[in-house]
Amino acid sequence: MLVALSLAAPAAKAQTWMVSTTPYIKLGVLDKYNALGGYTAVFIVTNERSGQEFMLTKQVAKGESGLDVLFPTEPSDPDYFKNLQGLAAQPTPGRYTWECRVNGKKAVSGHFAFPEVGNDVTVIGKKE
């Protein structure tokens, strides 16, 4: 049986790799003394070159003081950064500004830059 299985085994092929690199930025807000109880946090990220805005709204429950979010969020996530047309944000290289509005008022803001990323693949041939 073992001999039969080894004869039926497929011939060895060169190793093939698939690769991906996706940068993310972690943004956060924290009510340090938990004075508000629960609140609504609206994160707004703006691409400085295009002026396009992407928004994500999160609810912070009473008893939790804050949260972190990733930009961009995977569009398969139920809550993701999207523009007014509903299109998901992409990690386009460049400079961005961001702010978080808590209960409608600007609470925090900042800026960041997405790097350009690339991938290299090495094909390892089969041993002869």
mmCIF file with all atom_site columns, C-alpha atoms in Angstrom, residues 16-115:
data_model
loop_
_atom_site.group_PDB
_atom_site.id
_atom_site.type_symbol
_atom_site.label_atom_id
_atom_site.label_alt_id
_atom_site.label_comp_id
_atom_site.label_asym_id
_atom_site.label_entity_id
_atom_site.label_seq_id
_atom_site.pdbx_PDB_ins_code
_atom_site.Cartn_x
_atom_site.Cartn_y
_atom_site.Cartn_z
_atom_site.occupancy
_atom_site.B_iso_or_equiv
_atom_site.pdbx_formal_charge
_atom_site.auth_seq_id
_atom_site.auth_comp_id
_atom_site.auth_asym_id
_atom_site.auth_atom_id
_atom_site.pdbx_PDB_model_num
ATOM 1   C CA . THR A 1 16  ? 5.853   29.145 -5.203 1.00 0.00 ? 16  THR A CA 1
ATOM 2   C CA . TRP A 1 17  ? 5.245   31.873 -2.615 1.00 0.00 ? 17  TRP A CA 1
ATOM 3   C CA . MET A 1 18  ? 2.473   34.390 -2.404 1.00 0.00 ? 18  MET A CA 1
ATOM 4   C CA . VAL A 1 19  ? 3.181   37.594 -0.497 1.00 0.00 ? 19  VAL A CA 1
ATOM 5   C CA . SER A 1 20  ? 1.401   40.743 0.613  1.00 0.00 ? 20  SER A CA 1
ATOM 6   C CA . THR A 1 21  ? 2.348   43.808 2.611  1.00 0.00 ? 21  THR A CA 1
ATOM 7   C CA . THR A 1 22  ? -0.328  46.184 3.860  1.00 0.00 ? 22  THR A CA 1
ATOM 8   C CA . PRO A 1 23  ? 0.521   49.071 6.179  1.00 0.00 ? 23  PRO A CA 1
ATOM 9   C CA . TYR A 1 24  ? -1.936  50.134 8.867  1.00 0.00 ? 24  TYR A CA 1
ATOM 10  C CA . ILE A 1 25  ? -1.998  53.087 11.237 1.00 0.00 ? 25  ILE A CA 1
ATOM 11  C CA . LYS A 1 26  ? -3.460  52.680 14.724 1.00 0.00 ? 26  LYS A CA 1
ATOM 12  C CA . LEU A 1 27  ? -5.490  55.676 15.889 1.00 0.00 ? 27  LEU A CA 1
ATOM 13  C CA . GLY A 1 28  ? -6.913  55.951 19.371 1.00 0.00 ? 28  GLY A CA 1
ATOM 14  C CA . VAL A 1 29  ? -8.866  58.083 21.770 1.00 0.00 ? 29  VAL A CA 1
ATOM 15  C CA . LEU A 1 30  ? -9.086  57.771 25.535 1.00 0.00 ? 30  LEU A CA 1
ATOM 16  C CA . ASP A 1 31  ? -11.199 59.556 28.112 1.00 0.00 ? 31  ASP A CA 1
ATOM 17  C CA . LYS A 1 32  ? -8.412  59.404 30.705 1.00 0.00 ? 32  LYS A CA 1
ATOM 18  C CA . TYR A 1 33  ? -10.616 59.838 33.772 1.00 0.00 ? 33  TYR A CA 1
ATOM 19  C CA . ASN A 1 34  ? -13.700 58.184 32.259 1.00 0.00 ? 34  ASN A CA 1
ATOM 20  C CA . ALA A 1 35  ? -15.680 61.384 32.876 1.00 0.00 ? 35  ALA A CA 1
ATOM 21  C CA . LEU A 1 36  ? -18.067 60.983 29.948 1.00 0.00 ? 36  LEU A CA 1
ATOM 22  C CA . GLY A 1 37  ? -19.289 57.450 30.528 1.00 0.00 ? 37  GLY A CA 1
ATOM 23  C CA . GLY A 1 38  ? -20.309 56.157 27.104 1.00 0.00 ? 38  GLY A CA 1
ATOM 24  C CA . TYR A 1 39  ? -19.748 58.300 24.017 1.00 0.00 ? 39  TYR A CA 1
ATOM 25  C CA . THR A 1 40  ? -19.676 58.361 20.226 1.00 0.00 ? 40  THR A CA 1
ATOM 26  C CA . ALA A 1 41  ? -16.247 58.692 18.593 1.00 0.00 ? 41  ALA A CA 1
ATOM 27  C CA . VAL A 1 42  ? -16.068 59.709 14.921 1.00 0.00 ? 42  VAL A CA 1
ATOM 28  C CA . PHE A 1 43  ? -12.644 59.260 13.328 1.00 0.00 ? 43  PHE A CA 1
ATOM 29  C CA . ILE A 1 44  ? -12.018 61.342 10.192 1.00 0.00 ? 44  ILE A CA 1
ATOM 30  C CA . VAL A 1 45  ? -8.906  60.726 8.100  1.00 0.00 ? 45  VAL A CA 1
ATOM 31  C CA . THR A 1 46  ? -8.067  63.070 5.205  1.00 0.00 ? 46  THR A CA 1
ATOM 32  C CA . ASN A 1 47  ? -5.667  62.352 2.351  1.00 0.00 ? 47  ASN A CA 1
ATOM 33  C CA . GLU A 1 48  ? -3.708  65.632 2.079  1.00 0.00 ? 48  GLU A CA 1
ATOM 34  C CA . ARG A 1 49  ? -3.043  65.248 -1.664 1.00 0.00 ? 49  ARG A CA 1
ATOM 35  C CA . SER A 1 50  ? -6.591  64.442 -2.821 1.00 0.00 ? 50  SER A CA 1
ATOM 36  C CA . GLY A 1 51  ? -8.548  66.035 0.034  1.00 0.00 ? 51  GLY A CA 1
ATOM 37  C CA . GLN A 1 52  ? -10.678 62.888 0.249  1.00 0.00 ? 52  GLN A CA 1
ATOM 38  C CA . GLU A 1 53  ? -12.109 62.156 3.705  1.00 0.00 ? 53  GLU A CA 1
ATOM 39  C CA . PHE A 1 54  ? -12.770 58.752 5.216  1.00 0.00 ? 54  PHE A CA 1
ATOM 40  C CA . MET A 1 55  ? -14.888 58.287 8.332  1.00 0.00 ? 55  MET A CA 1
ATOM 41  C CA . LEU A 1 56  ? -15.475 55.604 10.936 1.00 0.00 ? 56  LEU A CA 1
ATOM 42  C CA . THR A 1 57  ? -17.972 55.923 13.804 1.00 0.00 ? 57  THR A CA 1
ATOM 43  C CA . LYS A 1 58  ? -17.559 53.860 16.968 1.00 0.00 ? 58  LYS A CA 1
ATOM 44  C CA . GLN A 1 59  ? -19.565 53.693 20.167 1.00 0.00 ? 59  GLN A CA 1
ATOM 45  C CA . VAL A 1 60  ? -17.623 53.552 23.426 1.00 0.00 ? 60  VAL A CA 1
ATOM 46  C CA . ALA A 1 61  ? -19.696 51.858 26.105 1.00 0.00 ? 61  ALA A CA 1
ATOM 47  C CA . LYS A 1 62  ? -20.095 53.234 29.605 1.00 0.00 ? 62  LYS A CA 1
ATOM 48  C CA . GLY A 1 63  ? -17.276 51.840 31.750 1.00 0.00 ? 63  GLY A CA 1
ATOM 49  C CA . GLU A 1 64  ? -14.831 51.736 28.826 1.00 0.00 ? 64  GLU A CA 1
ATOM 50  C CA . SER A 1 65  ? -12.634 54.801 28.568 1.00 0.00 ? 65  SER A CA 1
ATOM 51  C CA . GLY A 1 66  ? -11.396 54.520 24.992 1.00 0.00 ? 66  GLY A CA 1
ATOM 52  C CA . LEU A 1 67  ? -10.603 52.531 21.900 1.00 0.00 ? 67  LEU A CA 1
ATOM 53  C CA . ASP A 1 68  ? -8.092  52.052 19.108 1.00 0.00 ? 68  ASP A CA 1
ATOM 54  C CA . VAL A 1 69  ? -8.947  51.635 15.426 1.00 0.00 ? 69  VAL A CA 1
ATOM 55  C CA . LEU A 1 70  ? -6.841  50.677 12.415 1.00 0.00 ? 70  LEU A CA 1
ATOM 56  C CA . PHE A 1 71  ? -6.731  52.812 9.282  1.00 0.00 ? 71  PHE A CA 1
ATOM 57  C CA . PRO A 1 72  ? -7.564  51.612 6.730  1.00 0.00 ? 72  PRO A CA 1
ATOM 58  C CA . THR A 1 73  ? -9.992  49.016 7.988  1.00 0.00 ? 73  THR A CA 1
ATOM 59  C CA . GLU A 1 74  ? -10.664 45.904 5.934  1.00 0.00 ? 74  GLU A CA 1
ATOM 60  C CA . PRO A 1 75  ? -13.857 46.498 3.900  1.00 0.00 ? 75  PRO A CA 1
ATOM 61  C CA . SER A 1 76  ? -15.059 43.053 5.002  1.00 0.00 ? 76  SER A CA 1
ATOM 62  C CA . ASP A 1 77  ? -15.262 44.461 8.544  1.00 0.00 ? 77  ASP A CA 1
ATOM 63  C CA . PRO A 1 78  ? -18.807 45.544 9.455  1.00 0.00 ? 78  PRO A CA 1
ATOM 64  C CA . ASP A 1 79  ? -17.426 48.953 10.514 1.00 0.00 ? 79  ASP A CA 1
ATOM 65  C CA . TYR A 1 80  ? -14.808 50.319 8.128  1.00 0.00 ? 80  TYR A CA 1
ATOM 66  C CA . PHE A 1 81  ? -13.334 53.661 7.088  1.00 0.00 ? 81  PHE A CA 1
ATOM 67  C CA . LYS A 1 82  ? -15.274 54.859 4.049  1.00 0.00 ? 82  LYS A CA 1
ATOM 68  C CA . ASN A 1 83  ? -15.831 58.051 2.096  1.00 0.00 ? 83  ASN A CA 1
ATOM 69  C CA . LEU A 1 84  ? -19.215 59.703 1.527  1.00 0.00 ? 84  LEU A CA 1
ATOM 70  C CA . GLN A 1 85  ? -19.836 57.403 -1.453 1.00 0.00 ? 85  GLN A CA 1
ATOM 71  C CA . GLY A 1 86  ? -19.263 54.326 0.746  1.00 0.00 ? 86  GLY A CA 1
ATOM 72  C CA . LEU A 1 87  ? -15.912 53.362 -0.822 1.00 0.00 ? 87  LEU A CA 1
ATOM 73  C CA . ALA A 1 88  ? -13.384 51.809 1.541  1.00 0.00 ? 88  ALA A CA 1
ATOM 74  C CA . ALA A 1 89  ? -10.140 53.641 2.303  1.00 0.00 ? 89  ALA A CA 1
ATOM 75  C CA . GLN A 1 90  ? -6.956  52.222 0.761  1.00 0.00 ? 90  GLN A CA 1
ATOM 76  C CA . PRO A 1 91  ? -3.388  52.470 2.135  1.00 0.00 ? 91  PRO A CA 1
ATOM 77  C CA . THR A 1 92  ? -2.306  54.920 -0.567 1.00 0.00 ? 92  THR A CA 1
ATOM 78  C CA . PRO A 1 93  ? 1.220   56.262 0.084  1.00 0.00 ? 93  PRO A CA 1
ATOM 79  C CA . GLY A 1 94  ? 1.300   59.879 1.195  1.00 0.00 ? 94  GLY A CA 1
ATOM 80  C CA . ARG A 1 95  ? 0.507   62.252 4.026  1.00 0.00 ? 95  ARG A CA 1
ATOM 81  C CA . TYR A 1 96  ? -2.749  62.208 5.978  1.00 0.00 ? 96  TYR A CA 1
ATOM 82  C CA . THR A 1 97  ? -4.337  64.229 8.759  1.00 0.00 ? 97  THR A CA 1
ATOM 83  C CA . TRP A 1 98  ? -6.813  62.802 11.232 1.00 0.00 ? 98  TRP A CA 1
ATOM 84  C CA . GLU A 1 99  ? -9.099  63.885 14.001 1.00 0.00 ? 99  GLU A CA 1
ATOM 85  C CA . CYS A 1 100 ? -11.528 62.291 16.377 1.00 0.00 ? 100 CYS A CA 1
ATOM 86  C CA . ARG A 1 101 ? -14.776 64.009 17.269 1.00 0.00 ? 101 ARG A CA 1
ATOM 87  C CA . VAL A 1 102 ? -16.326 62.958 20.550 1.00 0.00 ? 102 VAL A CA 1
ATOM 88  C CA . ASN A 1 103 ? -20.024 63.660 20.865 1.00 0.00 ? 103 ASN A CA 1
ATOM 89  C CA . GLY A 1 104 ? -19.707 66.079 17.931 1.00 0.00 ? 104 GLY A CA 1
ATOM 90  C CA . LYS A 1 105 ? -16.689 68.070 19.220 1.00 0.00 ? 105 LYS A CA 1
ATOM 91  C CA . LYS A 1 106 ? -13.072 67.756 18.069 1.00 0.00 ? 106 LYS A CA 1
ATOM 92  C CA . ALA A 1 107 ? -11.197 65.969 20.859 1.00 0.00 ? 107 ALA A CA 1
ATOM 93  C CA . VAL A 1 108 ? -7.855  64.938 19.333 1.00 0.00 ? 108 VAL A CA 1
ATOM 94  C CA . SER A 1 109 ? -6.031  65.179 16.008 1.00 0.00 ? 109 SER A CA 1
ATOM 95  C CA . GLY A 1 110 ? -2.738  64.381 14.346 1.00 0.00 ? 110 GLY A CA 1
ATOM 96  C CA . HIS A 1 111 ? -1.016  63.419 11.118 1.00 0.00 ? 111 HIS A CA 1
ATOM 97  C CA . PHE A 1 112 ? 0.851   60.465 9.629  1.00 0.00 ? 112 PHE A CA 1
ATOM 98  C CA . ALA A 1 113 ? 2.396   59.280 6.364  1.00 0.00 ? 113 ALA A CA 1
ATOM 99  C CA . PHE A 1 114 ? 1.888   55.933 4.668  1.00 0.00 ? 114 PHE A CA 1
ATOM 100 C CA . PRO A 1 115 ? 5.087   54.479 3.273  1.00 0.00 ? 115 PRO A CA 1
#
